Amino acid sequence: MKTLTTVGEMQAAAAGVRSLGRTIGFVPTMGALHEGHLALVRRCRQESDVAVVSIFVNPAQFGPQEDYLNYPRDPERDTELLRRESVDILFAPLVEEIYPPDYQTYVSVERVSEPLCGRFRPGHFRGVATVVLKLFNIVQPHRAYFGRKDAQQSVIVQQLVRDLNLPIEIVVHPIVREPDGLAMSSRNAYLRGEDRQAALVLYRSLGRARELIERGERRADAVLREMRALIEQEPRARVDYIEVVDAASLQPLARIGGRTLIALAVWIGGARLIDNLLVEETPDGFRFHL
Ligand code: PAF
């Protein structure tokens, strides 16, 4: 595995790969890698000739009160994990390489950035869209891989690619969970003591939503009420939002049908966790992606 740190080196490597007619698969990350990232890396490895992973903790997507400085970082461990997965190139730039002192261009994907996490993290998705577009221009991938745990991020990146005519296929991979159901996330590292057990309330509430829909409930407000009641039984949990939205537009739905996303963000102690359930209506009934 080669580790590259400058934009020039990475662009030259990408041009070399492309000139040989080989395909580039790309997994952008902020490091603190876990099995969720590694599932994306394995799929990328299988589906492309050359696998590139970036590690860059992007300051532009953290609010002033957020955890940029304390975000978990473990570059040695991450490098070793990626080496074991036979990644070809690790792109790990410094902040000044991506945002030099005179930097002044930002990208906003408008409507789909507004609801859900957009309401609670102003500027977050502007930072995500900006760095993802920059990374795409630097890495020049044919395909890029994102996890469905960050469902809104995936929708935003798909919209960005469509709107700006980027010739990149966006692959959205299922959520990877711990054996007890907790969605894998670098922020799980913040869960201390009893918070780890309390965090299971997100998965349980989504399981409850699934049961209700399986039993014929279609009213979004009824599903949301039950989910909220279940979460409120957990004293360590504080809800930012629980919503039933259309999986493509992210606009609220009154009834479950078509492709529905049930998404939530909940604070457990000092960790803000997100999770979701994708419900797809098919001619044979509902399919659940938890
Ligand atoms: O999902 C993440 O880790 C980040 O938001 C991403 C896509 C790497 C952009 O910084």
Short mmCIF file of C-alpha atoms and ligand atoms in Angstrom, two decimals:
data_model
loop_
_atom_site.label_atom_id
_atom_site.label_comp_id
_atom_site.label_asym_id
_atom_site.label_seq_id
_atom_site.Cartn_x
_atom_site.Cartn_y
_atom_site.Cartn_z
CA MET A 1 0.00 0.00 0.00
CA LYS A 2 1.30 3.44 -0.96
CA THR A 3 0.54 6.36 1.35
CA LEU A 4 0.20 9.69 -0.48
CA THR A 5 -0.22 13.01 1.25
CA THR A 6 -0.30 15.68 -1.46
CA VAL A 7 -2.96 16.53 -4.02
CA GLY A 8 -0.33 16.49 -6.78
CA GLU A 9 0.88 12.96 -5.94
CA MET A 10 -2.67 11.62 -5.71
CA GLN A 11 -3.79 13.21 -8.99
CA ALA A 12 -0.68 11.87 -10.76
CA ALA A 13 -1.32 8.36 -9.40
CA ALA A 14 -4.99 8.52 -10.52
CA ALA A 15 -4.00 9.70 -14.00
CA GLY A 16 -1.53 6.82 -14.25
CA VAL A 17 -4.17 4.24 -13.30
CA ARG A 18 -6.70 5.72 -15.72
CA SER A 19 -4.18 5.85 -18.58
CA LEU A 20 -3.86 2.06 -18.30
CA GLY A 21 -7.66 1.70 -18.64
CA ARG A 22 -7.98 0.47 -15.04
CA THR A 23 -10.82 1.46 -12.70
CA ILE A 24 -10.50 3.32 -9.40
CA GLY A 25 -12.76 2.56 -6.43
CA PHE A 26 -12.74 5.07 -3.58
CA VAL A 27 -13.77 4.97 0.07
CA PRO A 28 -13.60 8.42 1.75
CA THR A 29 -13.27 8.22 5.54
CA MET A 30 -12.33 10.32 8.55
CA GLY A 31 -10.32 7.42 10.01
CA ALA A 32 -10.96 5.70 13.37
CA LEU A 33 -11.83 2.77 11.14
CA HIS A 34 -14.27 0.07 12.18
CA GLU A 35 -15.94 -2.93 10.53
CA GLY A 36 -18.43 -0.62 8.80
CA HIS A 37 -15.57 1.09 6.93
CA LEU A 38 -13.86 -2.22 6.26
CA ALA A 39 -17.03 -3.62 4.64
CA LEU A 40 -16.92 -0.65 2.21
CA VAL A 41 -13.22 -1.23 1.60
CA ARG A 42 -13.76 -4.95 0.85
CA ARG A 43 -16.55 -4.22 -1.59
CA CYS A 44 -14.46 -1.50 -3.24
CA ARG A 45 -11.53 -3.94 -3.50
CA GLN A 46 -13.74 -6.53 -5.20
CA GLU A 47 -15.41 -4.17 -7.64
CA SER A 48 -12.48 -2.05 -8.86
CA ASP A 49 -8.93 -2.60 -10.13
CA VAL A 50 -7.38 -0.08 -7.75
CA ALA A 51 -8.74 0.65 -4.27
CA VAL A 52 -8.11 4.10 -2.78
CA VAL A 53 -9.08 5.05 0.78
CA SER A 54 -8.77 8.58 2.15
CA ILE A 55 -8.38 9.49 5.79
CA PHE A 56 -9.07 13.15 6.42
CA VAL A 57 -10.84 14.60 9.45
CA ASN A 58 -12.58 17.44 7.65
CA PRO A 59 -12.75 20.60 9.81
CA ALA A 60 -15.36 22.14 7.46
CA GLN A 61 -18.03 19.66 8.54
CA PHE A 62 -17.73 20.30 12.28
CA GLY A 63 -19.65 23.13 13.96
CA PRO A 64 -17.87 25.46 16.42
CA GLN A 65 -19.33 23.51 19.39
CA GLU A 66 -18.60 20.10 17.85
CA ASP A 67 -15.90 17.52 18.43
CA TYR A 68 -13.32 18.29 15.68
CA LEU A 69 -10.33 18.45 18.03
CA ASN A 70 -11.41 15.42 20.04
CA TYR A 71 -12.62 13.34 17.08
CA PRO A 72 -11.05 9.86 17.52
CA ARG A 73 -7.78 9.52 15.56
CA ASP A 74 -5.52 6.47 15.32
CA PRO A 75 -3.50 6.72 12.10
CA GLU A 76 -1.12 3.81 12.86
CA ARG A 77 -3.93 1.36 13.54
CA ASP A 78 -5.92 2.60 10.53
CA THR A 79 -2.91 2.20 8.23
CA GLU A 80 -2.35 -1.35 9.44
CA LEU A 81 -6.03 -2.27 8.93
CA LEU A 82 -5.98 -0.90 5.38
CA ARG A 83 -2.72 -2.70 4.59
CA ARG A 84 -4.35 -5.97 5.70
CA GLU A 85 -7.28 -5.30 3.34
CA SER A 86 -4.79 -4.92 0.44
CA VAL A 87 -5.76 -1.33 -0.25
CA ASP A 88 -3.58 0.07 -3.03
CA ILE A 89 -3.42 3.74 -2.05
CA LEU A 90 -4.06 5.54 1.23
CA PHE A 91 -4.56 9.26 0.67
CA ALA A 92 -3.95 11.05 3.97
CA PRO A 93 -3.47 14.79 3.42
CA LEU A 94 -2.86 17.44 6.09
CA VAL A 95 -5.54 20.09 6.61
CA GLU A 96 -3.42 22.79 4.85
CA GLU A 97 -3.21 20.60 1.75
CA ILE A 98 -7.00 20.52 1.38
CA TYR A 99 -7.74 24.00 2.75
CA PRO A 100 -4.74 26.26 2.04
CA PRO A 101 -4.82 29.66 3.80
CA ASP A 102 -6.58 31.43 0.90
CA TYR A 103 -9.28 28.76 0.52
CA GLN A 104 -12.74 30.23 -0.25
CA THR A 105 -14.96 27.85 -2.29
CA TYR A 106 -17.80 25.84 -0.72
CA VAL A 107 -20.53 23.71 -2.24
CA SER A 108 -24.08 23.48 -0.89
CA VAL A 109 -26.56 20.86 -2.01
CA GLU A 110 -29.72 22.70 -1.11
CA ARG A 111 -33.04 21.00 -0.30
CA VAL A 112 -31.83 17.57 0.81
CA SER A 113 -29.33 19.17 3.23
CA GLU A 114 -32.04 21.04 5.15
CA PRO A 115 -34.11 18.42 7.08
CA LEU A 116 -33.02 15.76 9.62
CA CYS A 117 -29.40 16.38 10.73
CA GLY A 118 -29.32 19.59 8.68
CA ARG A 119 -31.62 21.25 11.24
CA PHE A 120 -29.33 20.40 14.14
CA ARG A 121 -25.90 20.75 12.50
CA PRO A 122 -25.94 23.99 10.46
CA GLY A 123 -23.16 24.00 7.84
CA HIS A 124 -22.34 20.32 8.36
CA PHE A 125 -23.48 19.10 4.95
CA ARG A 126 -21.93 22.10 3.20
CA GLY A 127 -18.64 20.91 4.67
CA VAL A 128 -19.32 17.31 3.64
CA ALA A 129 -20.33 18.23 0.06
CA THR A 130 -17.28 20.48 -0.31
CA VAL A 131 -14.75 17.92 0.86
CA VAL A 132 -16.38 15.06 -1.06
CA LEU A 133 -16.30 17.07 -4.29
CA LYS A 134 -12.67 18.02 -3.66
CA LEU A 135 -11.75 14.39 -2.90
CA PHE A 136 -13.52 13.25 -6.08
CA ASN A 137 -11.49 15.78 -8.09
CA ILE A 138 -8.28 14.62 -6.44
CA VAL A 139 -8.83 10.82 -6.47
CA GLN A 140 -10.71 10.70 -9.82
CA PRO A 141 -12.68 7.54 -8.91
CA HIS A 142 -15.01 5.59 -11.17
CA ARG A 143 -16.98 4.45 -8.10
CA ALA A 144 -17.25 5.75 -4.54
CA TYR A 145 -18.61 3.92 -1.51
CA PHE A 146 -20.72 5.30 1.34
CA GLY A 147 -22.47 3.61 4.26
CA ARG A 148 -26.26 3.79 4.61
CA LYS A 149 -25.96 4.60 8.30
CA ASP A 150 -25.32 8.16 7.11
CA ALA A 151 -28.41 7.98 4.89
CA GLN A 152 -28.79 11.74 4.44
CA GLN A 153 -25.12 12.09 3.51
CA SER A 154 -25.55 9.40 0.82
CA VAL A 155 -28.61 11.18 -0.61
CA ILE A 156 -26.68 14.48 -0.66
CA VAL A 157 -23.68 12.93 -2.41
CA GLN A 158 -25.95 11.29 -5.00
CA GLN A 159 -27.63 14.64 -5.62
CA LEU A 160 -24.23 16.38 -5.91
CA VAL A 161 -23.06 13.83 -8.48
CA ARG A 162 -26.26 14.19 -10.53
CA ASP A 163 -26.41 17.98 -10.34
CA LEU A 164 -22.76 18.53 -11.24
CA ASN A 165 -22.63 15.73 -13.87
CA LEU A 166 -19.78 13.90 -12.19
CA PRO A 167 -19.03 10.60 -13.98
CA ILE A 168 -18.90 8.64 -10.70
CA GLU A 169 -21.11 5.76 -9.57
CA ILE A 170 -22.16 6.13 -5.93
CA VAL A 171 -22.52 2.80 -4.13
CA VAL A 172 -24.49 2.85 -0.86
CA HIS A 173 -23.67 -0.12 1.35
CA PRO A 174 -25.96 -1.57 4.09
CA ILE A 175 -25.48 -0.62 7.73
CA VAL A 176 -22.98 -2.78 9.59
CA ARG A 177 -24.00 -3.53 13.18
CA GLU A 178 -22.41 -4.89 16.34
CA PRO A 179 -23.79 -8.34 17.27
CA ASP A 180 -26.30 -6.67 19.64
CA GLY A 181 -27.58 -4.30 16.93
CA LEU A 182 -25.70 -1.05 17.62
CA ALA A 183 -24.80 0.55 14.27
CA MET A 184 -21.02 0.79 13.89
CA SER A 185 -19.75 4.34 14.17
CA SER A 186 -16.46 6.01 15.07
CA ARG A 187 -18.48 7.99 17.65
CA ASN A 188 -19.30 4.78 19.54
CA ALA A 189 -15.82 5.33 21.04
CA TYR A 190 -17.44 8.10 23.15
CA LEU A 191 -19.87 5.67 24.80
CA ARG A 192 -18.70 5.18 28.39
CA GLY A 193 -19.90 2.61 30.93
CA GLU A 194 -23.66 2.25 30.92
CA ASP A 195 -24.02 4.48 27.87
CA ARG A 196 -23.01 1.57 25.64
CA GLN A 197 -26.02 -0.48 26.77
CA ALA A 198 -28.31 2.57 26.69
CA ALA A 199 -27.29 3.19 23.05
CA LEU A 200 -29.17 0.05 22.02
CA VAL A 201 -32.38 2.03 22.39
CA LEU A 202 -31.92 3.39 18.84
CA TYR A 203 -31.89 -0.11 17.31
CA ARG A 204 -34.75 -1.26 19.53
CA SER A 205 -36.92 1.69 18.51
CA LEU A 206 -36.31 0.94 14.81
CA GLY A 207 -37.15 -2.71 15.47
CA ARG A 208 -40.39 -1.54 17.07
CA ALA A 209 -41.19 0.54 13.96
CA ARG A 210 -40.61 -2.51 11.80
CA GLU A 211 -42.93 -4.66 13.96
CA LEU A 212 -45.69 -2.05 13.74
CA ILE A 213 -45.40 -1.82 9.95
CA GLU A 214 -45.35 -5.62 9.67
CA ARG A 215 -48.60 -5.65 11.65
CA GLY A 216 -50.20 -3.24 9.17
CA GLU A 217 -49.56 0.20 10.68
CA ARG A 218 -49.06 2.80 7.93
CA ARG A 219 -49.57 6.07 9.83
CA ALA A 220 -46.22 7.81 10.33
CA ASP A 221 -47.40 9.65 13.46
CA ALA A 222 -48.43 6.39 15.15
CA VAL A 223 -45.03 4.81 14.43
CA LEU A 224 -43.19 7.93 15.61
CA ARG A 225 -45.23 8.09 18.83
CA GLU A 226 -44.32 4.52 19.77
CA MET A 227 -40.66 5.00 18.90
CA ARG A 228 -40.45 8.16 21.01
CA ALA A 229 -42.21 6.50 23.95
CA LEU A 230 -39.74 3.61 23.84
CA ILE A 231 -36.72 5.96 23.69
CA GLU A 232 -38.05 8.14 26.50
CA GLN A 233 -37.98 5.11 28.80
CA GLU A 234 -34.18 5.31 28.59
CA PRO A 235 -33.07 8.08 31.00
CA ARG A 236 -29.66 8.48 29.30
CA ALA A 237 -31.23 9.24 25.91
CA ARG A 238 -32.13 12.70 24.55
CA VAL A 239 -33.82 12.81 21.15
CA ASP A 240 -32.71 15.34 18.50
CA TYR A 241 -35.21 13.98 15.99
CA ILE A 242 -37.16 10.92 14.89
CA GLU A 243 -38.70 11.26 11.44
CA VAL A 244 -40.47 9.35 8.70
CA VAL A 245 -39.40 10.75 5.33
CA ASP A 246 -39.33 9.89 1.66
CA ALA A 247 -36.01 8.08 1.11
CA ALA A 248 -35.10 10.19 -1.95
CA SER A 249 -36.40 13.71 -1.21
CA LEU A 250 -36.08 13.41 2.62
CA GLN A 251 -39.40 15.27 2.92
CA PRO A 252 -41.76 14.14 5.73
CA LEU A 253 -44.36 11.48 4.91
CA ALA A 254 -47.75 11.09 6.58
CA ARG A 255 -48.01 7.44 5.50
CA ILE A 256 -45.42 4.71 5.07
CA GLY A 257 -45.17 3.56 1.45
CA GLY A 258 -42.90 3.58 -1.60
CA ARG A 259 -39.36 4.00 -0.28
CA THR A 260 -39.60 5.32 3.26
CA LEU A 261 -36.71 6.21 5.53
CA ILE A 262 -37.27 6.17 9.28
CA ALA A 263 -34.33 8.11 10.69
CA LEU A 264 -33.32 9.27 14.13
CA ALA A 265 -30.58 11.12 15.98
CA VAL A 266 -30.29 10.60 19.72
CA TRP A 267 -27.76 11.80 22.27
CA ILE A 268 -26.55 9.13 24.67
CA GLY A 269 -24.35 10.89 27.22
CA GLY A 270 -21.79 12.83 25.16
CA ALA A 271 -22.33 10.87 21.94
CA ARG A 272 -24.76 11.95 19.23
CA LEU A 273 -25.77 8.73 17.46
CA ILE A 274 -27.75 8.33 14.24
CA ASP A 275 -29.44 5.26 12.81
CA ASN A 276 -32.19 4.43 10.36
CA LEU A 277 -34.51 1.85 8.84
CA LEU A 278 -35.21 1.82 5.10
CA VAL A 279 -38.62 0.41 4.22
CA GLU A 280 -39.29 -0.52 0.61
CA GLU A 281 -42.75 -1.32 -0.66
CA THR A 282 -42.64 -4.07 -3.30
CA PRO A 283 -45.43 -5.94 -5.11
CA ASP A 284 -44.88 -8.77 -2.55
CA GLY A 285 -45.10 -6.52 0.52
CA PHE A 286 -42.58 -4.50 2.51
CA ARG A 287 -38.84 -5.12 2.58
CA PHE A 288 -36.92 -3.84 5.58
CA HIS A 289 -33.28 -2.75 5.53
CA LEU A 290 -32.16 -2.35 9.11
O1 PAF B 1 -18.77 9.86 6.44
C1 PAF B 1 -17.67 10.39 6.67
O2 PAF B 1 -16.77 9.81 7.29
C2 PAF B 1 -17.40 11.81 6.18
O3 PAF B 1 -18.55 12.59 6.25
C3 PAF B 1 -16.79 11.85 4.77
C4 PAF B 1 -17.72 11.30 3.72
C5 PAF B 1 -15.48 11.07 4.74
C6 PAF B 1 -16.48 13.30 4.38
O4 PAF B 1 -15.59 13.89 5.28
#
